[in-house]
Short mmCIF file of C-alpha atoms in Angstrom, two decimals:
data_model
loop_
_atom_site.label_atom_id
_atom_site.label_comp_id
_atom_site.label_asym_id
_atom_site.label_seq_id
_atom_site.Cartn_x
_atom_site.Cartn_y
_atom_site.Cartn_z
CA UNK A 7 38.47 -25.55 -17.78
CA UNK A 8 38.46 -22.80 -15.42
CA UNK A 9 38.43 -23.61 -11.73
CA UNK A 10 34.84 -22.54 -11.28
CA UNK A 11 34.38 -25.00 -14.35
CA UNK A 12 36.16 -27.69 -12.94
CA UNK A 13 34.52 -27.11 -9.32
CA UNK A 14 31.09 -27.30 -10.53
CA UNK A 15 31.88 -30.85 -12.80
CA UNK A 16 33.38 -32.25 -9.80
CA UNK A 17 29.81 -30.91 -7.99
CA UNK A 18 27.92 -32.33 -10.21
CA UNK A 19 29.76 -35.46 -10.14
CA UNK A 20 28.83 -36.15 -6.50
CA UNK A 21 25.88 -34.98 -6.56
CA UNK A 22 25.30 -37.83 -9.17
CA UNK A 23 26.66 -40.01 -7.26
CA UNK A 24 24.66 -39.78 -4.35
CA UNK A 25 22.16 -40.94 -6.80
CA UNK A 26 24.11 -44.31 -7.58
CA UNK A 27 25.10 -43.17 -10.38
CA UNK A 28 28.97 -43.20 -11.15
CA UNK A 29 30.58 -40.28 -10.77
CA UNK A 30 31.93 -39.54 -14.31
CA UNK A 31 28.65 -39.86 -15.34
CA UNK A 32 27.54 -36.52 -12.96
CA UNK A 33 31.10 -34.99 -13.93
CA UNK A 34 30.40 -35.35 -17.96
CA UNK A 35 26.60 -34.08 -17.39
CA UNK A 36 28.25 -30.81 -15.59
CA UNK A 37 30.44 -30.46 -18.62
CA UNK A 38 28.33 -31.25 -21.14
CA UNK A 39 25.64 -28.61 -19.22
CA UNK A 40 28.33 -25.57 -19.24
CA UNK A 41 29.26 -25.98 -23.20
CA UNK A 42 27.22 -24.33 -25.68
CA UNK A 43 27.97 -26.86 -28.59
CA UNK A 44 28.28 -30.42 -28.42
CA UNK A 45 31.32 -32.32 -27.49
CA UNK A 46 33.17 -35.30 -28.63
CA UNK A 47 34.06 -38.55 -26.84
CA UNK A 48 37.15 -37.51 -27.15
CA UNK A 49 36.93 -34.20 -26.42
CA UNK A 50 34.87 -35.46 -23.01
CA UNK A 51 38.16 -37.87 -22.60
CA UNK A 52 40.88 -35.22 -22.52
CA UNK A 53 39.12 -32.76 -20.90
CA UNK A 54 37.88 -34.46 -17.86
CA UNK A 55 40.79 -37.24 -17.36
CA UNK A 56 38.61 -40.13 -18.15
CA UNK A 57 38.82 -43.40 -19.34
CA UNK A 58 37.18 -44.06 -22.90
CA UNK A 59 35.09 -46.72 -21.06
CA UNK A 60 33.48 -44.39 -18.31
CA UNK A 61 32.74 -41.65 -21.13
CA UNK A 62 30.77 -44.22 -23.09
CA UNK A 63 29.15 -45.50 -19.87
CA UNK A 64 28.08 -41.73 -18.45
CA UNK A 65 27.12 -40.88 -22.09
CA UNK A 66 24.39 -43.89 -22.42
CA UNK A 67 23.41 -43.54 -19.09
CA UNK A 68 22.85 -39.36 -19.30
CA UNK A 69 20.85 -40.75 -22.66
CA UNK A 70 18.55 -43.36 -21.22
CA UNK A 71 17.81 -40.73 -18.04
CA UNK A 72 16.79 -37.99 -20.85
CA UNK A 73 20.06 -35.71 -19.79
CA UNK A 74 21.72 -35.56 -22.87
CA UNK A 75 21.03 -36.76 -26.47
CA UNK A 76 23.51 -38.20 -29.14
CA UNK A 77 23.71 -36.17 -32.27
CA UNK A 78 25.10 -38.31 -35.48
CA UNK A 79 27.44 -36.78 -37.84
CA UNK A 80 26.68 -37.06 -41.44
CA UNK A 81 28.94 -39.45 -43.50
CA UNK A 82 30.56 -40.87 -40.14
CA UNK A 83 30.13 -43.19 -37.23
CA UNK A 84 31.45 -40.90 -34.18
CA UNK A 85 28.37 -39.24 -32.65
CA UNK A 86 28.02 -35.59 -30.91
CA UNK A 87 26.53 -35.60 -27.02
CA UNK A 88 25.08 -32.42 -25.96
CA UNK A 89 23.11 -31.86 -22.77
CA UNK A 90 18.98 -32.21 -22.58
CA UNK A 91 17.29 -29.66 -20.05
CA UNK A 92 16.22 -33.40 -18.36
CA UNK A 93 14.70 -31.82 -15.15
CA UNK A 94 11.39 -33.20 -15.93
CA UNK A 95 13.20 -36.80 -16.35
CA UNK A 96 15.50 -36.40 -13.35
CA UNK A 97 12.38 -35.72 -10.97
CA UNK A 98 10.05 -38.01 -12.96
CA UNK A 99 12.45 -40.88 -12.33
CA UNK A 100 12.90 -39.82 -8.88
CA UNK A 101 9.56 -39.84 -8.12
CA UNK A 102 9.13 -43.38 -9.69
CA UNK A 103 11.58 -44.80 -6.88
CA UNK A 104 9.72 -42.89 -4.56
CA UNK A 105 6.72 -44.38 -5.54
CA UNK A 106 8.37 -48.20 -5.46
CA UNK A 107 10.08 -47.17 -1.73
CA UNK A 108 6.40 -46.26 -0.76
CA UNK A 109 4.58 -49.67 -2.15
CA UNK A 110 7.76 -51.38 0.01
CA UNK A 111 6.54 -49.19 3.16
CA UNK A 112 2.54 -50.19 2.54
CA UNK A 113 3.77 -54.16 2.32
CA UNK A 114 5.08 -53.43 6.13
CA UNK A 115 2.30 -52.09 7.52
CA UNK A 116 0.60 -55.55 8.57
CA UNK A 117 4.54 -56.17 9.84
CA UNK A 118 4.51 -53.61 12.66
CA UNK A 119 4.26 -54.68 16.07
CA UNK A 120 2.44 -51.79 17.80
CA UNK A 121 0.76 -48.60 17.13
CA UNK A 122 3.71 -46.55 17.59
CA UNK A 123 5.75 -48.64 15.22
CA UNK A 124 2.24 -48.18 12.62
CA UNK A 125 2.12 -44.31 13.40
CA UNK A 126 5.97 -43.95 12.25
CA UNK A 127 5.43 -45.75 9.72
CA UNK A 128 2.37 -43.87 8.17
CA UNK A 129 4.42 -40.73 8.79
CA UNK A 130 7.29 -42.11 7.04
CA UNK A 131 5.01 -42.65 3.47
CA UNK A 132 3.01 -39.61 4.26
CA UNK A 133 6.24 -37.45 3.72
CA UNK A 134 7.60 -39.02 1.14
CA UNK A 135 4.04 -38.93 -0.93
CA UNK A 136 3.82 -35.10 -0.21
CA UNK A 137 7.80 -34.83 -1.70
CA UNK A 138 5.90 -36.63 -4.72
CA UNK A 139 2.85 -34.49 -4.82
CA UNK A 140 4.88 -31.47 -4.79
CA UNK A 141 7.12 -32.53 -7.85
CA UNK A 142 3.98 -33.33 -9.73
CA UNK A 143 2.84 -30.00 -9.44
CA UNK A 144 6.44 -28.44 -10.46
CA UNK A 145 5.88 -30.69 -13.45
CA UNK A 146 2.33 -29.82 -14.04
CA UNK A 147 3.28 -26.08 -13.56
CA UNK A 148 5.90 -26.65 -16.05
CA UNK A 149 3.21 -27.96 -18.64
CA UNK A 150 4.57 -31.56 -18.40
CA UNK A 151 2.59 -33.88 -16.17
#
């Protein structure tokens, strides 16, 4: 890989991670998004230093998100992984965690102890329901919601 290749896996990597996800997991999705044809475990293996273990993890993980899809090879067992577009997955299941932190906000409210602690609170779910609003209409837009 080039070193603008390499610096935008490693990107993609932690950007991943900041999501909880592991961080080969973001570093094979960059990989897998910069190649035109699908790639090999193995080929994932050698060309980003990882362990066969973490390539199979980020692989099912990038699958059950909707960021990459498995491709079977006729006659054999080995399977191809090429990326998904996914951006409608990524923000759906974004905004589904969203959604759970904001029911986990509402149980609070009767938990606050005075109307400034109820005012930052509302503020709090307010924002995060606009962030949510807004991605529904990028998916609506989009043709997808």
């Amino acid at each position: 890989m080039s070193p603008g290749e390499q610096q935008f896996v490693n990107a993609m990597g932690d950007t991943l991670a900041t999501w909880n996800l592991p961080r080969a997991t973001g570093r094979v999705y960059g990989y897998l998004l910069l190649r035109g044809d699908a790639s090999s475990s193995e080929r994932l293996r050698a060309d980003l230093s990882l362990s066969s273990g973490a390539v199979s993890t980020a692989i099912r993980e990038l699958v059950s998100w909707g960021l990459a899809r498995t491709l079977p090879q006729p006659g054999s067992r080995r399977l191809l992984v090429e990326a998904a577009g996914g951006f409608e997955q990524l923000l759906a299941a974004s905004h589904e965690r969203i959604r759970t932190f904001i029911r986990t906000l509402q149980a609070a409210e009767q938990l606050t102890g005075d109307a400034h602690a109820t005012r930052r609170l509302h503020e709090v779910m307010d924002l995060f329901r606009t962030y949510v609003e807004a991605g529904e209409e990028v998916l609506r837009g989009r043709g997808r919601a």
